[in-house]
Amino acid sequence: MYTVKAYAATSATSPLAPLSIPRRDPLKHDVQIDILFCGVCHSDIHHVRDEFGSAMPTIFPIVPGHEIVGRVTSIGADVTKHNIGDIVAVGCLVDAESTCPHCRVNREQYSPTKVLTYNSPDKHGTAPATYGGYAESIVVDERFVLRVPGNLDLAGVAPLVCAGITAYSPIRRWGVTKGQKVGIVGLGGLGHMGVKFARSLGAHVVLFTTSPRKREDALRIGAHEVVVSRNPDEMAAHVNTFDFILDTVSAPHDLNEYLALLHPEGNLTLVGASAEKIDVSAYSLIFGGRSLSGSLIGGIAETQEMLDFCGEHNIVSDVEVIGMQDINEAYQRLEKGDVKYRFSIDMSTLKNT
């Protein structure tokens, strides 16, 4: 066991502050990683403030961070997938039983045995809970360590293993391809990745936003059209024309308006999680055979596929790089939507805190 510098919250009302945390020595299938960049996800804030309640109570102290990119510094005796010096990534998962039905079909994210990168019970007994990527280094089972294409900017790679795969997985599941018409609802951390993926797959991409000010940026990122969803005429012009719509918005909104835009047997997938009750008319689904579904990140194999796709198409997240000492301000800005479109922490700055 060894100790590293990290940033942690010690209570739901505490700011993130420096803390020394323990890490296990690498076991025979483990990879030890020096963390270079770590993305900031909105779920980090929810966990730090214990906002998931009894469904997922926070174990304090908590070290957030599940969008990790780093360099391999040590490997266990039986590791075969990675070598010292490799640039790798770690997303939301660090372990799961390989024999469960979900794991056998590469859907580890739905496994009842999954271990989250932070705030899960630590089966190794190193600490009360797993500690995430706001730290100097991390030790992870090689099965959950991902290869990073060498041509990509590492600060922009970090959010790919959460925001990226969350958008990519349903887009691939529903077979988005050249010639299809695809809608992306919301231009944030998830939405801007959805636009990039759908455009790269050859789809005609329409971005839905409540803000006309986002039109120019949406077109820059790759949207072919922008619809202001508060404008009923603009919405009506697209009724019954979409093959697939990815909804990334977590604020309450009327899903029936978007279901009406799908052509027969089209699909609307939710990845933006709202705590509010969702009201959907049965008629919105029945007439036209439309479907409504949800999606949670992606499995490890699919996440690797996504990274390889990003390498082939030179796709990264649009990020603002910050120092570790700026994290509390970044949380405040993230809650206001004041970032285009993800914060990425330069973890070398942790040494100066």
Short mmCIF file of C-alpha atoms in Angstrom, two decimals:
data_model
loop_
_atom_site.label_atom_id
_atom_site.label_comp_id
_atom_site.label_asym_id
_atom_site.label_seq_id
_atom_site.Cartn_x
_atom_site.Cartn_y
_atom_site.Cartn_z
CA MET A 1 0.00 0.00 0.00
CA TYR A 2 1.17 3.52 -0.74
CA THR A 3 -0.25 7.05 -0.41
CA VAL A 4 -0.87 9.73 -3.03
CA LYS A 5 -2.08 13.30 -3.15
CA ALA A 6 -5.73 13.78 -4.02
CA TYR A 7 -8.60 16.26 -3.80
CA ALA A 8 -11.52 15.11 -1.70
CA ALA A 9 -14.67 16.25 0.05
CA THR A 10 -15.08 15.18 3.67
CA SER A 11 -18.79 16.03 3.91
CA ALA A 12 -21.70 17.05 1.70
CA THR A 13 -21.11 20.71 2.57
CA SER A 14 -17.31 20.72 2.39
CA PRO A 15 -15.35 22.13 -0.54
CA LEU A 16 -12.91 19.82 -2.28
CA ALA A 17 -9.51 20.11 -0.63
CA PRO A 18 -6.13 18.30 -0.62
CA LEU A 19 -6.05 14.92 1.11
CA SER A 20 -3.58 12.02 1.18
CA ILE A 21 -5.26 8.74 0.25
CA PRO A 22 -4.12 5.10 0.16
CA ARG A 23 -3.74 3.04 -3.00
CA ARG A 24 -3.14 -0.71 -3.12
CA ASP A 25 0.09 -2.10 -4.49
CA PRO A 26 -0.55 -3.63 -7.92
CA LEU A 27 -1.77 -7.23 -7.80
CA LYS A 28 -0.94 -9.71 -10.56
CA HIS A 29 -3.64 -8.43 -12.94
CA ASP A 30 -3.39 -4.75 -11.96
CA VAL A 31 -2.16 -1.70 -13.85
CA GLN A 32 -0.76 1.29 -11.95
CA ILE A 33 -1.39 4.59 -13.73
CA ASP A 34 -0.02 8.09 -13.20
CA ILE A 35 -3.00 10.34 -13.97
CA LEU A 36 -2.36 13.07 -16.54
CA PHE A 37 -5.88 14.46 -17.05
CA CYS A 38 -9.23 13.90 -15.40
CA GLY A 39 -12.53 15.18 -16.74
CA VAL A 40 -15.21 16.73 -14.55
CA CYS A 41 -18.68 15.16 -14.83
CA HIS A 42 -21.87 16.63 -13.39
CA SER A 43 -22.36 13.38 -11.47
CA ASP A 44 -19.17 14.26 -9.56
CA ILE A 45 -21.09 17.17 -8.05
CA HIS A 46 -24.11 15.01 -7.23
CA HIS A 47 -21.90 12.49 -5.41
CA VAL A 48 -19.89 15.11 -3.54
CA ARG A 49 -23.10 16.73 -2.28
CA ASP A 50 -24.75 13.39 -1.51
CA GLU A 51 -27.63 14.25 -3.83
CA PHE A 52 -28.36 10.67 -4.88
CA GLY A 53 -29.68 9.98 -1.38
CA SER A 54 -30.53 6.45 -0.30
CA ALA A 55 -30.28 5.16 -3.88
CA MET A 56 -26.53 5.78 -3.86
CA PRO A 57 -25.35 7.30 -0.59
CA THR A 58 -21.98 9.00 -0.59
CA ILE A 59 -19.20 7.44 1.47
CA PHE A 60 -17.00 10.22 2.85
CA PRO A 61 -14.30 11.19 2.27
CA ILE A 62 -14.96 11.04 -1.45
CA VAL A 63 -12.42 11.48 -4.24
CA PRO A 64 -14.43 12.01 -7.47
CA GLY A 65 -13.31 11.56 -11.06
CA HIS A 66 -14.17 8.85 -13.59
CA GLU A 67 -12.81 10.37 -16.81
CA ILE A 68 -9.17 9.40 -16.42
CA VAL A 69 -6.23 9.46 -18.83
CA GLY A 70 -2.74 8.55 -17.70
CA ARG A 71 0.53 6.72 -18.26
CA VAL A 72 1.19 3.16 -17.09
CA THR A 73 3.98 3.11 -14.50
CA SER A 74 3.78 -0.47 -13.21
CA ILE A 75 2.04 -3.71 -14.13
CA GLY A 76 1.28 -6.93 -12.30
CA ALA A 77 3.06 -10.16 -13.15
CA ASP A 78 0.18 -11.56 -15.23
CA VAL A 79 -0.83 -8.41 -17.12
CA THR A 80 -0.88 -8.96 -20.89
CA LYS A 81 -2.91 -6.05 -22.29
CA HIS A 82 -0.75 -3.11 -21.29
CA ASN A 83 2.91 -2.18 -20.93
CA ILE A 84 4.82 0.35 -18.86
CA GLY A 85 4.75 3.69 -20.67
CA ASP A 86 1.41 3.10 -22.43
CA ILE A 87 -1.12 5.93 -22.49
CA VAL A 88 -4.40 4.52 -21.21
CA ALA A 89 -7.82 5.56 -19.96
CA VAL A 90 -10.19 4.51 -17.17
CA GLY A 91 -13.89 5.34 -17.20
CA CYS A 92 -16.76 4.83 -14.78
CA LEU A 93 -16.05 1.17 -13.97
CA VAL A 94 -13.03 -0.52 -12.39
CA ASP A 95 -14.34 -4.04 -11.71
CA ALA A 96 -17.19 -6.53 -12.16
CA GLU A 97 -17.62 -10.28 -11.95
CA SER A 98 -16.88 -11.63 -15.42
CA THR A 99 -19.35 -14.52 -15.08
CA CYS A 100 -22.60 -12.57 -14.64
CA PRO A 101 -25.05 -12.56 -17.60
CA HIS A 102 -24.43 -8.87 -18.32
CA CYS A 103 -20.65 -9.19 -18.26
CA ARG A 104 -20.77 -12.19 -20.59
CA VAL A 105 -22.35 -9.99 -23.28
CA ASN A 106 -20.00 -7.02 -22.61
CA ARG A 107 -22.58 -4.94 -20.75
CA GLU A 108 -20.68 -4.56 -17.50
CA GLN A 109 -22.46 -1.26 -16.79
CA TYR A 110 -25.63 -3.22 -15.93
CA SER A 111 -23.93 -5.85 -13.78
CA PRO A 112 -25.10 -6.05 -10.15
CA THR A 113 -21.47 -6.77 -9.26
CA LYS A 114 -20.00 -3.66 -10.93
CA VAL A 115 -17.55 -1.53 -8.97
CA LEU A 116 -17.59 2.18 -9.77
CA THR A 117 -14.37 4.12 -10.08
CA TYR A 118 -15.33 6.04 -6.96
CA ASN A 119 -17.87 5.73 -4.14
CA SER A 120 -18.22 1.94 -4.38
CA PRO A 121 -17.24 -0.41 -1.55
CA ASP A 122 -13.56 -1.27 -2.00
CA LYS A 123 -13.37 -5.06 -2.15
CA HIS A 124 -9.59 -4.90 -1.62
CA GLY A 125 -10.02 -3.21 1.75
CA THR A 126 -7.62 -0.39 0.86
CA ALA A 127 -10.17 2.22 1.94
CA PRO A 128 -13.87 2.36 2.88
CA ALA A 129 -14.70 3.17 -0.73
CA THR A 130 -13.04 3.34 -4.12
CA TYR A 131 -11.30 6.65 -4.79
CA GLY A 132 -11.43 8.27 -8.23
CA GLY A 133 -9.29 10.27 -10.58
CA TYR A 134 -8.79 13.56 -8.72
CA ALA A 135 -5.52 12.02 -7.57
CA GLU A 136 -1.91 11.51 -8.60
CA SER A 137 -2.35 7.84 -9.52
CA ILE A 138 -4.74 4.91 -9.55
CA VAL A 139 -4.51 1.11 -9.64
CA VAL A 140 -7.05 -0.75 -11.80
CA ASP A 141 -7.60 -4.32 -13.01
CA GLU A 142 -6.30 -4.55 -16.59
CA ARG A 143 -9.74 -5.62 -17.90
CA PHE A 144 -11.02 -2.11 -17.20
CA VAL A 145 -8.04 -0.20 -18.60
CA LEU A 146 -8.47 1.14 -22.14
CA ARG A 147 -5.99 1.87 -24.93
CA VAL A 148 -5.80 5.50 -26.11
CA PRO A 149 -5.05 6.24 -29.78
CA GLY A 150 -1.76 8.08 -30.10
CA ASN A 151 -3.04 10.88 -32.34
CA LEU A 152 -5.54 12.37 -29.91
CA ASP A 153 -5.17 15.34 -27.53
CA LEU A 154 -5.14 13.80 -24.06
CA ALA A 155 -7.04 16.61 -22.32
CA GLY A 156 -9.88 16.08 -24.78
CA VAL A 157 -9.72 12.29 -24.49
CA ALA A 158 -10.53 12.22 -20.77
CA PRO A 159 -14.28 13.03 -21.11
CA LEU A 160 -14.66 10.45 -23.87
CA VAL A 161 -14.76 7.59 -21.35
CA CYS A 162 -17.94 8.98 -19.76
CA ALA A 163 -19.57 11.72 -21.86
CA GLY A 164 -18.27 10.17 -25.08
CA ILE A 165 -19.38 6.60 -24.50
CA THR A 166 -22.73 7.76 -23.07
CA ALA A 167 -23.52 9.37 -26.43
CA TYR A 168 -21.82 6.75 -28.61
CA SER A 169 -23.45 3.63 -27.16
CA PRO A 170 -27.10 4.40 -28.06
CA ILE A 171 -26.09 5.89 -31.40
CA ARG A 172 -24.44 2.58 -32.29
CA ARG A 173 -27.15 0.45 -30.69
CA TRP A 174 -29.83 2.03 -32.88
CA GLY A 175 -27.73 1.71 -36.02
CA VAL A 176 -27.19 5.34 -36.94
CA THR A 177 -25.64 5.40 -40.37
CA LYS A 178 -25.18 7.41 -43.55
CA GLY A 179 -28.33 8.96 -44.95
CA GLN A 180 -30.33 8.87 -41.72
CA LYS A 181 -31.76 11.94 -40.01
CA VAL A 182 -30.66 12.19 -36.39
CA GLY A 183 -31.65 14.68 -33.70
CA ILE A 184 -29.57 15.65 -30.69
CA VAL A 185 -31.43 17.41 -27.87
CA GLY A 186 -29.17 19.76 -25.91
CA LEU A 187 -25.67 21.09 -26.60
CA GLY A 188 -23.70 20.26 -23.47
CA GLY A 189 -21.06 17.73 -22.50
CA LEU A 190 -23.13 14.83 -23.85
CA GLY A 191 -24.89 16.64 -26.67
CA HIS A 192 -21.80 17.99 -28.36
CA MET A 193 -20.36 14.47 -28.44
CA GLY A 194 -23.60 13.17 -29.95
CA VAL A 195 -23.36 15.72 -32.74
CA LYS A 196 -19.76 14.73 -33.50
CA PHE A 197 -20.47 10.99 -33.56
CA ALA A 198 -23.64 11.20 -35.65
CA ARG A 199 -21.96 13.53 -38.15
CA SER A 200 -18.94 11.22 -38.45
CA LEU A 201 -21.27 8.28 -39.16
CA GLY A 202 -22.73 10.18 -42.11
CA ALA A 203 -26.10 11.13 -40.66
CA HIS A 204 -27.90 14.40 -41.27
CA VAL A 205 -27.67 15.97 -37.81
CA VAL A 206 -30.19 18.38 -36.29
CA LEU A 207 -29.41 20.01 -32.94
CA PHE A 208 -32.34 21.01 -30.71
CA THR A 209 -31.76 23.81 -28.24
CA THR A 210 -33.79 26.29 -26.23
CA SER A 211 -31.17 28.97 -26.89
CA PRO A 212 -30.75 30.66 -30.31
CA ARG A 213 -27.29 31.73 -29.13
CA LYS A 214 -26.06 28.16 -29.48
CA ARG A 215 -26.81 27.97 -33.21
CA GLU A 216 -23.38 29.11 -34.39
CA ASP A 217 -21.49 26.76 -32.08
CA ALA A 218 -23.69 23.80 -32.98
CA LEU A 219 -22.95 24.34 -36.66
CA ARG A 220 -19.24 24.63 -35.89
CA ILE A 221 -19.25 21.30 -34.05
CA GLY A 222 -20.97 19.53 -36.95
CA ALA A 223 -24.74 19.99 -36.90
CA HIS A 224 -26.35 20.51 -40.30
CA GLU A 225 -29.35 22.30 -38.84
CA VAL A 226 -30.34 23.90 -35.55
CA VAL A 227 -33.92 23.98 -34.26
CA VAL A 228 -34.95 26.28 -31.42
CA SER A 229 -37.31 23.97 -29.57
CA ARG A 230 -39.34 26.83 -28.08
CA ASN A 231 -40.36 27.84 -31.60
CA PRO A 232 -43.45 25.75 -32.51
CA ASP A 233 -43.09 26.48 -36.22
CA GLU A 234 -39.52 25.19 -36.28
CA MET A 235 -40.56 22.03 -34.42
CA ALA A 236 -43.60 21.45 -36.66
CA ALA A 237 -41.42 21.55 -39.76
CA HIS A 238 -39.71 18.31 -38.64
CA VAL A 239 -42.71 16.18 -37.59
CA ASN A 240 -42.42 12.51 -38.56
CA THR A 241 -38.97 12.83 -40.17
CA PHE A 242 -36.34 11.49 -37.74
CA ASP A 243 -34.84 8.01 -37.61
CA PHE A 244 -33.33 8.54 -34.17
CA ILE A 245 -33.20 11.23 -31.48
CA LEU A 246 -30.71 11.32 -28.60
CA ASP A 247 -32.02 13.36 -25.67
CA THR A 248 -29.20 14.61 -23.43
CA VAL A 249 -31.16 17.16 -21.38
CA SER A 250 -31.62 16.53 -17.65
CA ALA A 251 -34.07 19.41 -17.06
CA PRO A 252 -37.79 18.55 -17.24
CA HIS A 253 -39.24 18.88 -20.77
CA ASP A 254 -42.05 17.42 -22.87
CA LEU A 255 -40.90 14.18 -24.49
CA ASN A 256 -44.12 13.90 -26.51
CA GLU A 257 -42.97 16.83 -28.63
CA TYR A 258 -39.86 14.89 -29.64
CA LEU A 259 -41.63 11.55 -30.09
CA ALA A 260 -43.87 13.29 -32.64
CA LEU A 261 -40.77 14.10 -34.69
CA LEU A 262 -39.88 10.44 -35.21
CA HIS A 263 -40.95 8.60 -38.29
CA PRO A 264 -42.67 5.20 -37.83
CA GLU A 265 -40.53 2.83 -35.74
CA GLY A 266 -38.09 5.59 -34.87
CA ASN A 267 -36.47 5.71 -31.44
CA LEU A 268 -35.91 8.36 -28.81
CA THR A 269 -33.19 7.47 -26.29
CA LEU A 270 -32.71 9.31 -22.99
CA VAL A 271 -29.25 9.81 -21.53
CA GLY A 272 -30.04 12.99 -19.60
CA ALA A 273 -31.35 11.93 -16.21
CA SER A 274 -34.09 14.05 -14.64
CA ALA A 275 -35.37 13.42 -11.12
CA GLU A 276 -38.80 14.63 -12.25
CA LYS A 277 -41.57 12.23 -13.26
CA ILE A 278 -41.82 11.80 -17.05
CA ASP A 279 -45.29 11.88 -18.61
CA VAL A 280 -45.52 10.14 -21.97
CA SER A 281 -48.73 9.64 -23.89
CA ALA A 282 -49.31 6.08 -25.04
CA TYR A 283 -50.53 7.49 -28.34
CA SER A 284 -47.10 9.05 -28.91
CA LEU A 285 -45.66 5.53 -29.01
CA ILE A 286 -48.47 3.38 -30.40
CA PHE A 287 -49.28 5.42 -33.48
CA GLY A 288 -46.16 4.91 -35.56
CA GLY A 289 -44.69 2.12 -33.46
CA ARG A 290 -42.19 4.53 -31.96
CA SER A 291 -40.02 3.54 -29.01
CA LEU A 292 -38.62 5.32 -25.97
CA SER A 293 -35.53 3.95 -24.23
CA GLY A 294 -32.71 4.83 -21.90
CA SER A 295 -29.00 4.11 -21.95
CA LEU A 296 -26.24 4.03 -19.33
CA ILE A 297 -22.61 4.69 -20.40
CA GLY A 298 -21.39 1.54 -22.23
CA GLY A 299 -19.51 -1.69 -21.70
CA ILE A 300 -15.73 -1.93 -21.72
CA ALA A 301 -15.47 -3.45 -25.22
CA GLU A 302 -17.80 -0.80 -26.61
CA THR A 303 -15.84 1.95 -24.88
CA GLN A 304 -12.66 0.68 -26.53
CA GLU A 305 -14.50 0.62 -29.87
CA MET A 306 -15.51 4.25 -29.27
CA LEU A 307 -11.94 5.30 -28.52
CA ASP A 308 -10.69 3.57 -31.66
CA PHE A 309 -13.45 5.31 -33.66
CA CYS A 310 -12.34 8.64 -32.19
CA GLY A 311 -8.77 7.89 -33.23
CA GLU A 312 -9.87 7.12 -36.80
CA HIS A 313 -12.00 10.27 -37.06
CA ASN A 314 -9.86 12.58 -34.88
CA ILE A 315 -12.68 13.18 -32.40
CA VAL A 316 -12.15 14.53 -28.88
CA SER A 317 -14.31 16.42 -26.44
CA ASP A 318 -14.20 20.22 -26.49
CA VAL A 319 -12.60 21.04 -23.16
CA GLU A 320 -11.45 23.87 -20.96
CA VAL A 321 -8.29 22.76 -19.15
CA ILE A 322 -8.13 23.82 -15.50
CA GLY A 323 -5.78 23.39 -12.56
CA MET A 324 -6.70 21.15 -9.64
CA GLN A 325 -6.89 24.20 -7.39
CA ASP A 326 -9.72 25.57 -9.59
CA ILE A 327 -12.06 22.63 -9.05
CA ASN A 328 -14.50 24.28 -6.63
CA GLU A 329 -14.97 27.23 -8.97
CA ALA A 330 -15.39 24.77 -11.85
CA TYR A 331 -18.24 23.06 -9.97
CA GLN A 332 -19.99 26.42 -9.56
CA ARG A 333 -19.56 27.19 -13.25
CA LEU A 334 -20.70 23.72 -14.31
CA GLU A 335 -23.96 24.16 -12.41
CA LYS A 336 -24.57 27.36 -14.39
CA GLY A 337 -23.73 25.69 -17.70
CA ASP A 338 -20.69 27.94 -18.02
CA VAL A 339 -18.34 25.59 -19.88
CA LYS A 340 -17.83 24.56 -23.51
CA TYR A 341 -18.26 21.67 -23.07
CA ARG A 342 -16.30 19.81 -20.42
CA PHE A 343 -13.68 20.70 -17.83
CA SER A 344 -10.49 18.65 -17.97
CA ILE A 345 -8.12 18.87 -15.00
CA ASP A 346 -4.40 19.01 -15.72
CA MET A 347 -3.34 16.69 -12.92
CA SER A 348 0.28 17.89 -12.97
CA THR A 349 -1.09 20.93 -11.08
CA LEU A 350 -1.91 18.70 -8.11
CA LYS A 351 1.78 18.71 -7.20
CA ASN A 352 1.57 22.44 -6.47
CA THR A 353 -1.39 22.25 -4.08
#
